[in-house]
Coordinates of C-alpha atoms in Angstrom, one line a residue:
M1 CA -0.6 10.8 26.0
L2 CA 1.4 12.1 23.5
A3 CA -0.6 10.5 20.8
G4 CA -4.1 12.4 22.1
V5 CA -1.5 15.4 22.1
L6 CA -1.0 15.2 18.5
M7 CA -4.5 15.1 17.3
S8 CA -5.5 18.2 19.9
T9 CA -3.4 20.2 17.6
L10 CA -6.1 19.9 14.9
A11 CA -8.5 21.8 16.4
A12 CA -6.0 24.6 17.4
C13 CA -5.1 25.3 13.9
A14 CA -6.3 29.1 12.9
G15 CA -3.7 30.3 10.7
G16 CA -0.2 29.7 8.7
G17 CA 3.1 30.4 9.5
E18 CA 6.2 29.4 11.1
G19 CA 6.2 29.6 15.1
T20 CA 7.7 32.1 17.1
K21 CA 11.8 32.2 16.8
T22 CA 13.9 30.7 19.6
S23 CA 17.2 30.3 20.3
H24 CA 17.3 27.1 21.9
A25 CA 19.6 24.9 20.1
G26 CA 18.5 21.9 18.5
R27 CA 14.8 22.9 18.4
N28 CA 14.5 24.5 15.0
V29 CA 13.4 22.0 12.5
G30 CA 14.6 21.6 9.2
V31 CA 12.0 21.1 6.3
L32 CA 13.6 20.2 2.9
L33 CA 10.6 20.4 0.2
P34 CA 10.6 21.0 -3.6
L35 CA 9.3 24.7 -3.5
T36 CA 10.1 25.6 -7.1
G37 CA 10.1 23.5 -10.6
N38 CA 7.5 20.8 -11.3
N39 CA 6.4 19.7 -8.1
A40 CA 6.4 23.1 -6.3
R41 CA 2.5 23.4 -5.7
L42 CA 2.9 19.9 -3.8
G43 CA 5.4 20.9 -2.1
Q44 CA 4.2 24.3 -1.0
E45 CA 1.0 22.2 -0.1
M46 CA 2.8 20.0 2.5
L47 CA 4.7 23.1 3.7
S48 CA 1.2 24.6 4.5
A49 CA 0.2 21.5 6.0
A50 CA 3.4 21.5 8.3
R51 CA 2.9 25.2 9.1
M52 CA -0.8 24.3 10.7
A53 CA 0.7 21.5 12.8
M54 CA 2.9 24.2 14.3
N55 CA 1.0 27.2 14.6
T56 CA 1.4 27.9 18.7
P57 CA 3.4 29.9 19.6
T58 CA 5.9 27.4 21.6
A59 CA 6.2 25.2 18.5
P60 CA 9.5 25.0 17.2
K61 CA 10.4 27.2 14.2
L62 CA 10.5 25.7 10.7
D63 CA 13.4 26.1 9.2
V64 CA 12.6 25.9 5.0
H65 CA 14.8 24.7 2.1
D66 CA 14.2 24.4 -1.3
T67 CA 15.1 21.0 -2.6
T68 CA 15.3 22.2 -6.2
A69 CA 17.4 25.0 -5.4
P70 CA 21.0 24.9 -6.8
G71 CA 22.7 21.8 -5.2
G72 CA 19.2 20.1 -4.7
A73 CA 18.3 18.0 -1.7
A74 CA 22.5 17.7 -0.6
A75 CA 22.8 21.0 -0.2
A76 CA 19.3 21.7 1.3
A77 CA 20.4 18.9 3.9
Q78 CA 23.5 20.3 4.5
A79 CA 22.1 24.1 5.2
A80 CA 19.4 22.1 7.6
V81 CA 22.5 20.6 9.5
K82 CA 25.1 23.3 9.5
A83 CA 21.7 26.1 10.9
G84 CA 21.7 23.3 13.6
D85 CA 18.4 21.8 13.4
G86 CA 17.5 19.5 15.7
I87 CA 15.5 17.0 13.3
I88 CA 14.8 16.9 9.6
L89 CA 11.4 16.7 7.9
G90 CA 11.4 15.5 3.9
P91 CA 12.6 15.3 1.5
L92 CA 10.0 14.4 -0.8
T93 CA 11.5 11.3 -3.3
A94 CA 13.5 8.6 -2.6
G95 CA 16.3 9.8 -4.9
D96 CA 16.3 13.4 -2.8
A97 CA 16.1 11.4 0.5
T98 CA 19.0 9.3 -0.4
Q99 CA 21.0 12.7 -1.2
A100 CA 19.9 14.2 1.9
A101 CA 20.8 11.4 3.9
A102 CA 24.3 11.4 2.6
M103 CA 24.5 14.7 4.3
T104 CA 23.3 13.8 7.7
A105 CA 25.0 10.1 8.1
Q106 CA 27.7 11.8 10.0
T107 CA 25.4 13.4 12.2
S108 CA 22.9 12.5 15.1
V109 CA 20.1 14.5 13.2
P110 CA 16.9 12.2 12.5
M111 CA 15.1 12.5 9.3
L112 CA 11.7 11.6 8.6
S113 CA 11.3 11.3 4.7
F114 CA 8.3 11.4 3.1
T115 CA 9.0 8.8 0.4
S116 CA 7.3 5.3 1.0
D117 CA 10.7 3.4 -1.1
V118 CA 11.8 1.5 1.9
S119 CA 15.6 1.4 0.5
V120 CA 15.8 4.4 2.3
A121 CA 15.3 3.4 5.3
R122 CA 18.0 3.3 8.2
P123 CA 18.6 3.8 11.9
D124 CA 18.4 7.8 11.5
V125 CA 16.3 8.0 8.3
W126 CA 12.5 6.6 8.7
I127 CA 10.2 6.9 5.6
L128 CA 6.2 8.2 6.5
G129 CA 4.7 7.2 2.9
I130 CA 2.6 4.3 3.1
A131 CA 5.1 1.1 1.8
P132 CA 4.0 -1.9 -0.3
E133 CA 5.2 -4.1 2.7
Q134 CA 2.8 -2.1 5.4
Q135 CA 0.0 -3.2 3.0
V136 CA 1.1 -6.6 2.3
R137 CA 1.6 -7.5 5.6
R138 CA -2.0 -6.1 6.5
M139 CA -3.5 -8.4 3.7
V140 CA -1.6 -11.7 4.2
G141 CA -2.6 -11.0 7.7
A142 CA -6.2 -11.1 7.0
A143 CA -5.7 -14.2 4.7
V144 CA -4.4 -16.2 6.9
R145 CA -7.2 -15.4 9.4
E146 CA -9.8 -16.8 6.6
N147 CA -7.6 -20.0 6.2
R148 CA -5.6 -19.2 3.3
Q149 CA -2.6 -21.5 2.7
H150 CA -1.0 -21.0 -0.8
F151 CA -0.1 -17.4 -1.6
A152 CA 1.3 -16.1 -5.3
A153 CA 2.3 -13.3 -6.8
F154 CA 1.8 -12.3 -10.2
L155 CA 3.7 -8.8 -10.7
P156 CA 5.2 -6.3 -13.3
N157 CA 8.3 -6.4 -13.6
T158 CA 9.1 -2.6 -12.0
A159 CA 10.3 -1.3 -8.7
L160 CA 6.4 -1.5 -7.3
G161 CA 6.2 -5.0 -8.2
H162 CA 9.5 -6.3 -7.2
A163 CA 8.8 -4.7 -3.3
M164 CA 5.2 -5.9 -3.1
G165 CA 7.1 -9.5 -4.3
D166 CA 9.5 -8.9 -1.7
A167 CA 7.0 -8.0 0.9
L168 CA 4.8 -10.8 0.5
R169 CA 7.9 -13.4 0.9
Q170 CA 8.5 -11.8 3.8
S171 CA 5.1 -11.9 5.0
C172 CA 4.7 -15.6 4.0
S173 CA 7.9 -16.5 6.2
E174 CA 6.9 -14.3 9.2
H175 CA 3.8 -16.8 9.0
G176 CA 5.4 -19.8 8.7
L177 CA 4.1 -20.5 5.3
Q178 CA 6.0 -22.1 2.5
S179 CA 7.3 -19.5 0.1
P180 CA 5.1 -17.8 -2.4
Q181 CA 5.3 -18.4 -6.2
I182 CA 5.8 -15.3 -8.1
M183 CA 6.4 -14.5 -11.6
Y184 CA 7.0 -11.0 -13.3
H185 CA 5.1 -10.8 -16.2
G186 CA 5.8 -8.9 -19.6
T187 CA 3.8 -6.2 -20.6
T188 CA 1.5 -6.8 -23.9
A189 CA -1.7 -8.7 -23.4
A190 CA -0.4 -11.9 -25.2
E191 CA 2.6 -12.5 -22.9
I192 CA 0.4 -11.8 -19.7
T193 CA -2.2 -14.4 -20.6
E194 CA 0.9 -16.9 -22.0
Q195 CA 2.7 -16.2 -18.7
L196 CA -0.8 -16.8 -16.9
K197 CA -1.1 -20.1 -18.6
T198 CA 1.9 -21.2 -17.3
F199 CA 1.7 -19.5 -13.5
S200 CA -1.8 -20.9 -13.2
A201 CA -0.9 -24.6 -14.3
F202 CA -4.0 -24.4 -16.9
D203 CA -2.9 -27.1 -19.4
S204 CA -3.0 -29.8 -16.7
R205 CA -5.9 -28.5 -15.0
A206 CA -7.9 -28.3 -18.7
A207 CA -6.3 -31.7 -19.3
A208 CA -7.8 -32.9 -16.0
A209 CA -11.3 -31.4 -16.8
A210 CA -11.4 -33.0 -19.6
T211 CA -10.6 -36.6 -18.6
Q212 CA -13.1 -36.0 -16.2
A213 CA -15.6 -35.0 -18.6
A214 CA -15.0 -37.8 -20.8
A215 CA -15.3 -40.5 -17.9
T216 CA -18.5 -39.0 -16.7
A217 CA -19.7 -38.6 -20.2
P218 CA -23.4 -40.5 -21.1
A219 CA -23.2 -43.8 -22.9
A220 CA -23.9 -42.8 -26.7
P221 CA -27.9 -43.0 -27.1
V222 CA -29.4 -45.9 -29.5
P223 CA -30.3 -44.3 -32.6
T224 CA -33.9 -43.6 -33.1
G225 CA -36.0 -46.4 -35.3
V226 CA -33.4 -48.9 -34.5
D227 CA -34.0 -52.1 -32.4
P228 CA -31.6 -52.8 -29.7
A229 CA -32.2 -56.5 -30.1
N230 CA -31.7 -56.2 -33.8
P231 CA -29.1 -53.2 -34.7
D232 CA -28.8 -54.7 -38.2
A233 CA -32.3 -53.8 -39.1
A234 CA -33.5 -51.0 -41.2
A235 CA -34.0 -47.7 -39.3
T236 CA -37.5 -46.4 -39.6
D237 CA -37.9 -43.0 -40.8
A238 CA -37.9 -40.9 -37.6
P239 CA -35.5 -38.2 -37.2
P240 CA -31.9 -39.3 -36.1
T241 CA -31.2 -38.8 -31.9
P242 CA -28.4 -36.0 -31.5
P243 CA -25.6 -37.6 -30.0
A244 CA -25.0 -37.0 -26.3
Q245 CA -22.8 -33.8 -25.4
P246 CA -20.6 -34.4 -22.6
A247 CA -20.9 -32.5 -19.5
E248 CA -18.8 -29.5 -19.1
V249 CA -16.3 -29.7 -16.2
P250 CA -15.1 -26.9 -14.7
L251 CA -11.7 -26.3 -14.1
A252 CA -10.1 -27.4 -10.6
P253 CA -8.7 -24.2 -8.7
P254 CA -5.2 -22.9 -9.2
P255 CA -2.0 -24.2 -7.2
F256 CA -2.7 -21.1 -4.9
D257 CA -5.3 -19.5 -2.8
A258 CA -4.4 -15.9 -2.8
L259 CA -2.9 -14.1 -5.3
L260 CA -1.1 -10.6 -4.9
L261 CA -1.0 -8.0 -7.9
A262 CA 0.4 -5.0 -8.2
D263 CA -0.7 -3.6 -11.7
T264 CA -2.5 -0.3 -12.5
G265 CA -4.2 1.0 -15.9
L266 CA -3.9 -0.7 -19.4
Q267 CA -1.6 -3.4 -17.9
L268 CA -4.2 -4.3 -15.3
G269 CA -7.0 -4.9 -17.9
H270 CA -5.0 -7.3 -19.7
V271 CA -4.1 -9.2 -16.5
I272 CA -8.1 -9.3 -15.8
E273 CA -8.8 -10.6 -19.2
G274 CA -5.8 -13.3 -18.8
L275 CA -6.9 -14.2 -15.4
R276 CA -10.5 -14.7 -16.6
A277 CA -8.8 -17.0 -19.7
V278 CA -7.0 -19.2 -17.5
Q279 CA -10.3 -19.5 -15.2
V280 CA -9.0 -17.5 -12.1
S281 CA -12.0 -16.2 -10.3
P282 CA -12.1 -13.8 -7.6
T283 CA -15.0 -15.6 -6.0
Q284 CA -12.3 -18.2 -5.1
T285 CA -9.3 -17.0 -5.2
R286 CA -8.1 -14.3 -2.8
I287 CA -7.2 -11.6 -5.1
M288 CA -5.1 -8.7 -3.3
G289 CA -3.9 -5.5 -4.5
P290 CA -2.1 -2.3 -4.0
G291 CA -3.9 0.6 -2.2
L292 CA -3.4 2.7 -5.4
W293 CA -6.6 0.5 -6.7
G294 CA -8.5 2.6 -4.1
A295 CA -8.4 5.9 -6.4
F296 CA -10.0 3.9 -9.2
A297 CA -12.1 1.2 -7.5
G298 CA -15.3 2.1 -9.4
K299 CA -13.5 0.9 -12.6
L300 CA -12.5 -2.8 -11.2
A301 CA -16.1 -4.5 -11.0
Q302 CA -14.1 -7.4 -12.7
L303 CA -12.1 -8.2 -9.9
Q304 CA -14.9 -8.2 -7.3
N305 CA -14.0 -9.6 -3.8
A306 CA -10.2 -8.4 -4.1
W307 CA -8.8 -6.6 -1.5
Y308 CA -6.2 -3.3 -0.9
A309 CA -4.9 -2.2 2.0
A310 CA -5.4 1.4 2.9
P311 CA -5.9 4.1 5.7
D312 CA -9.7 4.6 7.0
P313 CA -10.7 7.6 5.2
A314 CA -12.8 8.5 7.8
S315 CA -9.9 9.1 10.0
R316 CA -8.9 12.0 7.8
Q317 CA -12.4 14.1 7.4
H318 CA -11.8 16.5 10.3
F319 CA -8.1 17.6 8.8
V320 CA -9.7 18.0 5.6
Q321 CA -12.2 20.2 6.8
L322 CA -9.8 22.3 8.4
F323 CA -7.5 22.4 5.4
M324 CA -9.9 23.5 3.6
A325 CA -11.1 26.0 6.1
Q326 CA -8.0 27.8 5.9
Y327 CA -6.6 27.1 2.5
H328 CA -9.9 26.3 0.6
H329 CA -8.8 23.4 -1.7
M330 CA -8.5 19.9 -0.9
P331 CA -5.3 18.6 0.8
T332 CA -3.6 15.6 -1.4
P333 CA -2.9 12.5 0.5
L334 CA 0.8 13.6 0.7
A335 CA 0.1 16.6 2.9
D336 CA -1.3 14.2 5.6
L337 CA 2.7 13.1 5.9
S338 CA 3.8 16.6 6.4
Y339 CA 1.3 17.4 9.0
D340 CA 1.8 14.2 10.6
A341 CA 5.6 15.0 10.9
A342 CA 5.0 18.2 12.0
A343 CA 2.6 17.4 15.0
L344 CA 5.1 14.6 16.2
V345 CA 7.6 16.9 16.2
K346 CA 5.6 19.5 18.0
A347 CA 4.7 16.6 20.4
L348 CA 7.9 15.2 21.3
D349 CA 9.2 18.8 21.3
Q350 CA 6.6 19.6 24.2
A351 CA 7.4 16.1 26.1
P352 CA 10.1 15.7 28.9
R353 CA 13.2 14.9 27.9
T354 CA 14.8 11.4 27.7
G355 CA 18.3 9.9 28.2
G356 CA 19.6 13.4 28.5
A357 CA 18.8 14.7 25.2
K358 CA 19.1 18.5 24.2
N359 CA 15.5 18.0 22.7
G360 CA 12.9 15.4 22.3
Y361 CA 13.8 13.8 18.9
S362 CA 15.8 10.8 20.7
V363 CA 15.4 7.4 18.8
Q364 CA 13.9 6.4 22.0
A365 CA 11.0 8.5 21.7
L366 CA 10.4 8.4 17.9
T367 CA 10.5 4.3 18.2
R368 CA 7.9 4.3 21.2
N369 CA 5.9 1.0 20.8
E370 CA 2.5 2.6 21.2
G371 CA 3.6 4.9 18.2
F372 CA 1.4 8.4 17.4
S373 CA -2.2 9.3 16.4
G374 CA -1.6 10.7 12.6
V375 CA -4.3 12.0 10.2
D376 CA -4.5 8.6 8.8
G377 CA -4.3 6.4 11.7
V378 CA -1.8 4.9 14.1
F379 CA 1.7 5.0 13.0
G380 CA 5.0 4.3 14.6
F381 CA 8.6 3.6 14.0
T382 CA 11.1 1.0 14.1
A383 CA 14.5 0.7 14.7
S384 CA 15.7 0.2 11.5
G385 CA 13.9 3.5 9.9
R386 CA 10.6 1.4 8.9
T387 CA 7.2 2.8 9.7
R388 CA 4.1 0.6 10.9
R389 CA 1.0 2.0 10.4
D390 CA -2.6 0.3 11.3
L391 CA -4.6 0.2 7.8
A392 CA -7.9 -0.9 7.0
I393 CA -8.7 -3.7 4.4
F394 CA -11.1 -2.5 1.3
Q395 CA -13.0 -5.3 -0.7
I396 CA -13.9 -4.5 -4.4
L397 CA -18.0 -4.7 -4.9
P398 CA -19.8 -6.7 -7.8
E399 CA -20.9 -3.1 -9.2
G400 CA -17.8 -1.4 -8.9
G401 CA -15.9 0.8 -5.7
S402 CA -15.4 -0.6 -2.5
R403 CA -16.5 -1.0 1.1
M404 CA -14.2 -1.2 4.0
V405 CA -14.4 -4.9 5.1
Q406 CA -12.1 -5.0 8.1
A407 CA -11.4 -1.4 10.0
P408 CA -8.1 -0.8 11.3
S409 CA -7.1 -2.8 14.3
G410 CA -6.6 0.0 16.6
R411 CA -3.3 -1.1 17.1
L412 CA -0.2 -1.4 15.2
Q413 CA 1.4 -4.2 13.4
N414 CA 4.1 -6.1 14.9
G415 CA 6.7 -6.0 11.9
T416 CA 10.1 -7.0 12.0
N417 CA 11.3 -4.4 9.6

């Protein structure tokens, strides 16, 4: 099985460097990364991970190009195509991937980019980053299974916010649900709170609660010292009875039972305060957020019970141990992507050719239904350039931090993208 071959390469890693040179056309693998400039350290680390995956004598040669050299990603991709590389790994960013794709558009050279921006995806350009749509689809499916039916999203007016909103709309459609209520909010605390009042129907909920409180309030007590049969008689000197206080009636739930957020940092704090002000409770409404929350879950106690979707960290422990043993520092999550891409290519290169392909990087091979085993779990490609992933769901704890409440299913999600 190819999936098993991919992970078995982890155990074989002992030293860096490209595989032995070969003259076989189409077997060389282009690698496009930022090796100088602001992202040089990250680019070099990702290159190290790719070399680690390719470290066997029979592995294809890595043909490395710097996307921050003169000409940028376009020139790097052009050089890879000119060199006859059979597949390209990278570039890192959506902008660089777009430039590189323009150079490969008229060729049959597939590209596995490390961005998570789905706008880059197309039938010959696959994105390996964990895209918002993968996270949202996982959480929506789980929320539907716990009988959530009315989805909404309160999102920043940013690229991430719009990507999350589009993903929620599509996921609801896939489950036959009504179109979700989506609002893109402002940036200040005052704007966010006012918008949340409208979004959560706060005024009508508060009015209904006030009406209910008045209707259920006890009758006014007869003042102490007054004879009910003769209320005009003089009162005694007893102290007056305090008026009865109407019972406080909690607000009804908002017009949604699942709410998607995408903020981080200070704006997330404003959103949390706004949710408290309009009485949208994470103990009643299933709040969901981006996988980015995992990096600071310890500070999110006020969002207890909220979900985010991400890979199971236990999946990458063996990779982390081997990387640290070889390079003496903890790998970043992006190193996972470059390792997986190189390991995938190595496995396909060693597999039997299909469809008369001169190498193993055919669309048929890349889009196999069962996908591939990766550092962060199972993943696979669709014909349109999207990536399917098997993600876990994590829940924020009352004291902060998170725990995995739904493990990866062991199979890829069936997406239409």
